[in-house]
C-alpha cells in the first residue's frame, strides 16, 4: 500500500473538475429536461475542424475532423427544439439556473464576477450540434475547508450539458438531443499538491456535498461527472474525462500514477537497450500476404473491401503484455490509439499466434518488414484510409514511448482504468458567444442571495440531530447523500418520523439496490415521495414500504396504489387484526393452553405471516399480547 | 465602447486593447487580456480574457488600479490559400459578394468581419479544390446582403455575364442569405441568353463553428455550376436540416422561410430544379428547365428603381 509520503515524493499534482446537473429547465431554451420520451426524428450532421484564434486548426479539433465521422441526432419533441438542433440562436440564460450557480459559488466562498460573458468552447466530437459548448464563468477564487486547510476553488462555471451518446460505430455516432442544454455547474479546484488519492476523493465528495446542500441540484445516474487532471514529476499532464462515480476517483488517480511511472521506467529501459526514434519505420500495406488467411476477423475485414497494414516496433518484443497499471497492458494502450481511428484494434506478435491461426503470416511478415527478433510486429485490418491512419497512429505512439508519458485526453472506464481518446486540446478553443449579450450582475442581487444562503452541511447535521432527533450517524449520512433535498421535502410534507424517512432514503434504497440488483437510483424523487405520502395517509403500512419501493423501482410507471393492490398489501383495520388474532389463537388453542405465556412467539409469528406489511408491527405485538392475556385469564377460570 | 471614466483610466495606464493588464480593486486582483466592449452590458465593466480562455467583466470603481503588464500575442488571420490548377477538374468562376459564408470571427473579441480576400473562402472549404478548378475569383464588393442595392445587382450581372462568356463551366456567387432571393430573381431577368448554370450560395451558420453549413453549400453550388446541364440562375442551399444534400431552387421561385434554419430556402409554386449531393451527384427533380447551350450571354441591366409596393 502506497502512503501519502509516497505520493508526495513523486510530486503528484491533481486538479478536479466537478460537474453537477441542476434542477429545472434547460439553460438556453424553454424545453423540459426530463429525459423520458421516445425520439420522433433524426438529423444527420457532420462537423468541421475550425480555425482557432491564432489562425491554426486546434489540434484536438483537427483530430476529430480527420476521423470524418457522421453524427446522427435523435430528436425528442418535448425535450428538444430548434436551439438543440443548432437551427436557432440560444435564448436568454435560464434565471433559475443562474441563481443556483451563484448560490453554489457563494457556498464555495467564491467571488461572483461583475459581468458574466457567455463563451463558446470548441468541441467537435459531435456531442454538441453547434460544434461548441456554451459556458460562462460565474465566480472565481473561492475555497473549502478540509482537515483545517483551505482547498482552493479556482473557478465556478455554468454551462450546458452535451448530448447523450447512444451508439458509436466508429465512423457514425448516434446521440440523443434531449440531454443537450441541461444546466450544469462546473467547479474547478486549483492544483492539489501533497494529497493522497484517497484525500483527493474526499475533497471531491466534500465539493459534491456542498453543491447538494443548495437543494438545487439533480441526483441520479449521470447527474454528476468528474474530470481529473493528473501529473507527476517527470510525467505529463493527462486529462481524464467522465469519472461517473465519486468513489472511483482514488482508484483512477492511483492507476494513472502507476501508468505514468511505468511509462517513465519503460522509456529508460528502451533507451538503455539502444532503441532510437529513427529506428521506427512507417507502416506498409501487406494485404496480399493475408489473402489465404485462416483468421476469421481478418478474413471478414478483407471480404468487405478492407486492407491490412503492418509495421515493426523496434525493441518492443515481449513488452506488449507488460501491465502499465492493473488492467492495462502496453498492447492494449497501443490498441486504443488504433481504435481512435475507427478500427477494431491491433494484433501483435506477443499474442498467441497459433491460436489466432496467424503463425505463417507473421513469420513471413517478419522477413518482409526486415524485423529482428527483438522487434514487436503488429497488424491493423480495416477500411483502407482508416487502417492506414490507425497503423500510423500506433507507430507514432510507440515512438513516443522513448519520451515517457505524453500529454493527452483519456476517458475513464467503469473499472477505474482509462483509455486514450485524443491529444490534449490547445488553448485556442474559447471565444465569445455573440448571440447572448454580456450580463451585468448587480451587487445587490448577489447580496440578496448571500443573505438567504442554505445552511452549511455541518449545521444541517447539527439541526437534524438536535431538532429532528436523528442519530448523529444517520443525520450525517442523509446530509452527505443524494437524497438530502428529498429528505427535507418529506419532513415538511408528511407527519412521518424523520428517522423513518432518513433510514428509508439512505439504507432501504441501498439495500434494494444491493440485494435485488435493481437500479433504484433511477427512481424519480416524485415516486419516492408518492410512496412516503401513501404511508403518511395510511394507504400502506411502513412495513410495506421496502416492497413497494422495490416494485416501483422495477416499474416506475405504476402508481403506488396499483402496486399495493398488486402485492395484496392493502392495509387492514384494527378490527380485522383483532379478528385474525382471535382465530389464530383459536386454531392453536392446544399449544396456547400448554405453553401459556411462552406461546406468545408462536402466535406472533403466525399472525405476522398473515398481516405482514399491512399494519404496524408494534400494534400487532400489543394486540397479540393483550388478546393472549385475555384468553389465558379466562381459560384459567375454566380450568 | 467603454464609459469615459474607464477610457480615461485605461489611457492613463497606457493600456491598449490586446494588452495583458492587471486590475486591482481592494483585495481582488484580476489579470487578463484587455478586450473591447460591445454596445451591450455595463460600459463601466472592463472586459478581460483570463488565462483559462474565459472572458469576464470587472467593474471599474474609484480606487481601482489598472496596470499594463505586457503586449499580448498578435491575433491571427486565415492564411489565404492559392488555388492550384488541376486541369482534370471542370473550371468555374467565383464571385464573392459577402455574407456569413465569407465572414471571419475575431476569436478574441468575438467580432465578425468579412473575409477580405476571396481566397480565404478556399481555406474554409478545402474540399472545393478536389471538386472543381476555380479559374477566377472576383470580388466587386463585400457587404452584408441587407445593404445590397439594385446597382449592386447590375454590377454582379455584368461580371457574371463576362465570366460566363469565357471557357468556364458555370459561375458561383457567394452572397448573404437575407436578400439572396432578390438577387437571384434580379439576375434571372438580367442575364439574357443564359447558356450555363449560375449558383447563388450562402451560409446560415458562421465558419467559426464546427457546424458551419456553408462548406457543404459551396461544394454543392460548385457541382451545380460545373456539372449540371441546367442553364438557370439557382439558389443552392441545404435541402433539409441534415447535412445530406442541397436543393437547387430556380432564382425566380425561391423564398427565405426562416431567419436561421439551414433549409430556409424553399421553392414557391415550383419544384426544386435538382437535388445536389456533396459528392457530386445531381438528381434532376424538375423536368422543365433551360438546357446548357453555347449561346453568348449578355446582361440587360435596365432597371427602374422608382417602384413602390402597395399592399391592400
Ligand atoms: Zn430546446
CSV table of C-alpha atoms in Angstrom, one decimal, chain B residues 33-278:
chain,number,residue,atom,x,y,z
B,33,UNK,CA,-6.0,40.4,-22.0
B,34,UNK,CA,-7.9,43.7,-22.3
B,35,UNK,CA,-10.8,43.4,-24.8
B,36,UNK,CA,-13.0,45.9,-26.5
B,37,UNK,CA,-16.6,46.3,-25.3
B,38,UNK,CA,-19.7,45.5,-27.3
B,39,UNK,CA,-22.5,48.0,-27.2
B,40,UNK,CA,-24.4,45.7,-24.7
B,41,UNK,CA,-23.8,45.3,-21.0
B,42,UNK,CA,-22.3,47.7,-18.5
B,43,UNK,CA,-19.9,50.2,-20.1
B,44,UNK,CA,-18.1,50.6,-16.7
B,45,UNK,CA,-17.1,46.9,-16.7
B,46,UNK,CA,-13.6,46.2,-18.1
B,47,UNK,CA,-13.7,43.1,-20.2
B,48,UNK,CA,-10.7,40.8,-19.9
B,49,UNK,CA,-9.8,37.3,-21.2
B,50,UNK,CA,-8.5,35.2,-18.4
B,51,UNK,CA,-5.7,32.7,-18.9
B,52,UNK,CA,-8.3,30.0,-18.9
B,53,UNK,CA,-9.8,31.5,-22.1
B,54,UNK,CA,-12.9,32.8,-20.4
B,55,UNK,CA,-14.0,36.4,-20.6
B,56,UNK,CA,-15.4,38.3,-17.6
B,57,UNK,CA,-16.3,41.9,-16.9
B,58,UNK,CA,-14.6,43.7,-13.9
B,59,UNK,CA,-16.5,46.7,-12.7
B,60,UNK,CA,-14.4,49.9,-12.5
B,61,UNK,CA,-14.9,51.8,-9.3
B,62,UNK,CA,-13.0,54.8,-7.9
B,63,UNK,CA,-9.8,53.4,-6.4
B,64,UNK,CA,-9.5,50.6,-8.9
B,65,UNK,CA,-5.9,50.4,-10.1
B,66,UNK,CA,-5.1,49.3,-13.6
B,67,UNK,CA,-1.6,48.2,-14.6
B,68,UNK,CA,-0.4,47.3,-18.1
B,69,UNK,CA,1.8,44.2,-17.9
B,70,UNK,CA,2.8,43.5,-21.5
B,71,UNK,CA,1.6,43.2,-25.0
B,72,UNK,CA,-0.3,40.0,-25.8
B,73,UNK,CA,0.2,37.8,-28.9
B,74,UNK,CA,-0.9,39.1,-32.2
B,75,UNK,CA,-4.3,38.0,-33.3
B,76,UNK,CA,-4.0,35.8,-36.5
B,77,UNK,CA,-6.0,35.8,-39.7
B,78,UNK,CA,-6.8,32.9,-42.0
B,79,UNK,CA,-3.9,32.2,-44.3
B,80,UNK,CA,-5.2,32.9,-47.8
B,81,UNK,CA,-5.0,29.7,-49.9
B,82,UNK,CA,-3.9,29.9,-53.5
B,83,UNK,CA,-5.9,27.8,-55.9
B,84,UNK,CA,-3.9,25.1,-57.6
B,85,UNK,CA,-4.6,24.4,-61.3
B,86,UNK,CA,-5.9,20.9,-61.8
B,87,UNK,CA,-6.6,20.6,-65.5
B,88,UNK,CA,-8.6,17.4,-65.0
B,89,UNK,CA,-11.3,19.3,-63.0
B,90,UNK,CA,-14.0,21.5,-64.6
B,91,UNK,CA,-13.3,25.2,-64.4
B,92,UNK,CA,-15.7,27.6,-62.7
B,93,UNK,CA,-15.6,31.3,-61.8
B,94,UNK,CA,-16.4,32.5,-58.3
B,95,UNK,CA,-17.8,35.9,-57.4
B,96,UNK,CA,-17.7,36.8,-53.7
B,97,UNK,CA,-20.1,39.5,-52.5
B,98,UNK,CA,-20.0,39.0,-48.7
B,99,UNK,CA,-22.5,37.5,-46.2
B,100,UNK,CA,-22.0,35.0,-43.4
B,101,UNK,CA,-20.4,32.4,-45.8
B,102,UNK,CA,-17.4,34.7,-46.3
B,103,UNK,CA,-17.2,36.1,-42.7
B,104,UNK,CA,-14.5,35.6,-40.2
B,105,UNK,CA,-14.6,35.8,-36.4
B,106,UNK,CA,-12.0,37.6,-34.4
B,107,UNK,CA,-11.6,34.9,-31.8
B,108,UNK,CA,-10.5,37.3,-29.1
B,109,UNK,CA,-13.3,39.9,-29.4
B,110,UNK,CA,-16.0,37.8,-31.0
B,111,UNK,CA,-16.4,40.5,-33.7
B,112,UNK,CA,-17.4,39.3,-37.1
B,113,UNK,CA,-15.6,40.6,-40.2
B,114,UNK,CA,-15.9,39.9,-43.9
B,115,UNK,CA,-13.2,37.7,-45.4
B,116,UNK,CA,-11.1,40.4,-47.1
B,117,UNK,CA,-9.7,38.1,-49.8
B,118,UNK,CA,-11.9,35.6,-51.6
B,119,UNK,CA,-9.0,33.1,-51.4
B,120,UNK,CA,-9.9,32.9,-47.7
B,121,UNK,CA,-13.1,31.1,-48.8
B,122,UNK,CA,-10.9,28.2,-50.1
B,123,UNK,CA,-9.3,27.9,-46.7
B,124,UNK,CA,-12.8,27.4,-45.2
B,125,UNK,CA,-13.8,24.7,-47.7
B,126,UNK,CA,-10.6,22.9,-48.7
B,127,UNK,CA,-12.8,20.1,-50.4
B,128,UNK,CA,-13.6,22.6,-53.1
B,129,UNK,CA,-10.1,22.1,-54.6
B,130,UNK,CA,-10.8,18.4,-55.3
B,131,UNK,CA,-14.3,19.2,-56.8
B,132,UNK,CA,-13.7,22.0,-59.3
B,133,UNK,CA,-11.0,24.3,-60.5
B,134,UNK,CA,-11.6,27.9,-59.6
B,135,UNK,CA,-10.5,29.6,-62.7
B,136,UNK,CA,-11.0,33.1,-61.4
B,137,UNK,CA,-12.2,34.8,-58.2
B,138,UNK,CA,-13.9,38.2,-58.5
B,139,UNK,CA,-14.9,40.4,-55.6
B,140,UNK,CA,-16.6,43.6,-56.6
B,141,UNK,CA,-17.6,44.4,-53.0
B,142,UNK,CA,-18.0,42.6,-49.7
B,143,UNK,CA,-21.2,43.6,-47.9
B,144,UNK,CA,-23.9,42.0,-45.8
B,145,UNK,CA,-26.8,41.2,-48.1
B,146,UNK,CA,-29.3,43.6,-46.4
B,147,UNK,CA,-27.1,46.5,-47.6
B,148,UNK,CA,-27.2,45.5,-51.3
B,149,UNK,CA,-28.9,47.9,-53.8
B,150,UNK,CA,-30.2,47.4,-57.3
B,151,UNK,CA,-27.0,49.0,-58.6
B,152,UNK,CA,-25.1,46.1,-57.0
B,153,UNK,CA,-27.3,43.6,-58.8
B,154,UNK,CA,-26.4,45.3,-62.1
B,155,UNK,CA,-22.7,45.0,-61.2
B,156,UNK,CA,-23.0,41.3,-60.3
B,157,UNK,CA,-24.9,40.7,-63.5
B,158,UNK,CA,-22.3,42.4,-65.7
B,159,UNK,CA,-19.4,40.5,-64.0
B,160,UNK,CA,-21.3,37.2,-64.3
B,161,UNK,CA,-22.1,37.7,-68.0
B,162,UNK,CA,-18.4,38.4,-68.7
B,163,UNK,CA,-17.3,35.3,-66.8
B,164,UNK,CA,-20.0,33.1,-68.4
B,165,UNK,CA,-18.6,34.1,-71.9
B,166,UNK,CA,-15.2,32.6,-71.1
B,167,UNK,CA,-14.4,28.9,-71.1
B,168,UNK,CA,-15.7,28.3,-67.5
B,169,UNK,CA,-18.5,25.7,-67.0
B,170,UNK,CA,-20.5,28.0,-64.8
B,171,UNK,CA,-20.5,30.7,-62.1
B,172,UNK,CA,-20.8,30.5,-58.3
B,173,UNK,CA,-21.8,33.7,-56.4
B,174,UNK,CA,-21.4,33.8,-52.6
B,175,UNK,CA,-24.0,36.0,-51.0
B,176,UNK,CA,-25.7,36.8,-47.7
B,177,UNK,CA,-29.0,34.9,-47.2
B,178,UNK,CA,-31.3,37.8,-46.2
B,179,UNK,CA,-31.7,39.2,-49.8
B,180,UNK,CA,-30.3,36.3,-51.8
B,181,UNK,CA,-33.7,35.5,-53.3
B,182,UNK,CA,-34.0,39.2,-54.5
B,183,UNK,CA,-30.6,39.0,-56.2
B,184,UNK,CA,-31.4,35.6,-57.7
B,185,UNK,CA,-34.6,37.0,-59.2
B,186,UNK,CA,-32.9,40.1,-60.5
B,187,UNK,CA,-30.1,38.0,-62.1
B,188,UNK,CA,-32.6,35.7,-63.6
B,189,UNK,CA,-34.1,38.6,-65.5
B,190,UNK,CA,-30.9,40.4,-66.2
B,191,UNK,CA,-28.8,37.5,-67.6
B,192,UNK,CA,-30.2,37.1,-71.1
B,193,UNK,CA,-29.5,34.1,-73.4
B,194,UNK,CA,-28.2,32.2,-70.4
B,195,UNK,CA,-26.5,29.0,-71.5
B,196,UNK,CA,-24.6,27.9,-68.4
B,197,UNK,CA,-25.5,27.4,-64.7
B,198,UNK,CA,-25.3,30.2,-62.2
B,199,UNK,CA,-25.4,29.3,-58.5
B,200,UNK,CA,-26.0,31.6,-55.6
B,201,UNK,CA,-24.8,30.3,-52.3
B,202,UNK,CA,-24.6,31.4,-48.7
B,203,UNK,CA,-24.5,30.1,-45.1
B,204,UNK,CA,-26.8,30.2,-42.1
B,205,UNK,CA,-24.1,29.3,-39.6
B,206,UNK,CA,-20.8,31.1,-39.5
B,207,UNK,CA,-17.5,29.5,-40.4
B,208,UNK,CA,-16.1,29.8,-36.9
B,209,UNK,CA,-18.2,26.8,-35.8
B,210,UNK,CA,-17.8,23.1,-36.4
B,211,UNK,CA,-21.4,23.2,-37.6
B,212,UNK,CA,-20.6,25.7,-40.5
B,213,UNK,CA,-23.2,24.8,-43.2
B,214,UNK,CA,-21.6,27.0,-45.9
B,215,UNK,CA,-18.9,24.5,-46.8
B,216,UNK,CA,-21.4,21.8,-48.0
B,217,UNK,CA,-23.5,24.5,-49.7
B,218,UNK,CA,-20.4,25.9,-51.5
B,219,UNK,CA,-19.4,22.4,-52.6
B,220,UNK,CA,-22.9,21.6,-53.9
B,221,UNK,CA,-23.1,25.0,-55.6
B,222,UNK,CA,-19.7,24.3,-57.3
B,223,UNK,CA,-21.0,20.9,-58.5
B,224,UNK,CA,-24.2,22.6,-59.8
B,225,UNK,CA,-22.2,25.2,-61.7
B,226,UNK,CA,-19.6,22.8,-63.1
B,227,UNK,CA,-21.5,19.6,-63.7
B,228,UNK,CA,-25.3,20.2,-64.2
B,229,UNK,CA,-26.8,20.8,-67.6
B,230,UNK,CA,-29.3,23.4,-66.1
B,231,UNK,CA,-28.6,26.8,-67.6
B,232,UNK,CA,-30.5,28.7,-65.0
B,233,UNK,CA,-29.8,31.0,-62.0
B,234,UNK,CA,-30.4,28.9,-58.9
B,235,UNK,CA,-30.1,29.2,-55.1
B,236,UNK,CA,-28.1,26.2,-53.9
B,237,UNK,CA,-28.5,25.7,-50.2
B,238,UNK,CA,-29.3,22.9,-47.7
B,239,UNK,CA,-32.4,20.8,-48.7
B,240,UNK,CA,-33.1,19.7,-45.1
B,241,UNK,CA,-31.8,20.3,-41.6
B,242,UNK,CA,-29.4,17.3,-42.0
B,243,UNK,CA,-26.1,17.8,-43.8
B,244,UNK,CA,-27.1,15.4,-46.6
B,245,UNK,CA,-27.9,17.3,-49.8
B,246,UNK,CA,-28.7,20.7,-51.2
B,247,UNK,CA,-31.6,21.8,-53.4
B,248,UNK,CA,-31.0,24.0,-56.5
B,249,UNK,CA,-34.0,26.3,-56.5
B,250,UNK,CA,-35.0,28.4,-59.5
B,251,UNK,CA,-33.9,32.0,-58.9
B,252,UNK,CA,-37.4,33.5,-59.6
B,253,UNK,CA,-39.2,31.0,-57.4
B,254,UNK,CA,-37.1,30.9,-54.1
B,255,UNK,CA,-38.2,32.3,-50.8
B,256,UNK,CA,-36.4,32.6,-47.4
B,257,UNK,CA,-38.8,31.0,-45.0
B,258,UNK,CA,-36.9,31.2,-41.7
B,259,UNK,CA,-34.3,33.5,-40.2
B,260,UNK,CA,-31.9,30.9,-39.0
B,261,UNK,CA,-32.7,27.4,-40.3
B,262,UNK,CA,-30.2,25.8,-42.7
B,263,UNK,CA,-33.0,24.7,-45.1
B,264,UNK,CA,-34.5,28.2,-45.1
B,265,UNK,CA,-35.0,28.5,-48.9
B,266,UNK,CA,-38.0,26.8,-50.4
B,267,UNK,CA,-39.4,26.9,-54.0
B,268,UNK,CA,-42.8,28.6,-54.2
B,269,UNK,CA,-45.3,27.0,-56.6
B,270,UNK,CA,-42.5,25.1,-58.2
B,271,UNK,CA,-40.4,22.0,-57.7
B,272,UNK,CA,-36.7,22.3,-56.9
B,273,UNK,CA,-34.6,22.1,-60.1
B,274,UNK,CA,-32.4,19.4,-58.7
B,275,UNK,CA,-31.0,17.7,-55.6
B,276,UNK,CA,-27.2,18.2,-55.4
B,277,UNK,CA,-25.1,15.9,-53.2
B,278,UNK,CA,-21.7,17.0,-51.8
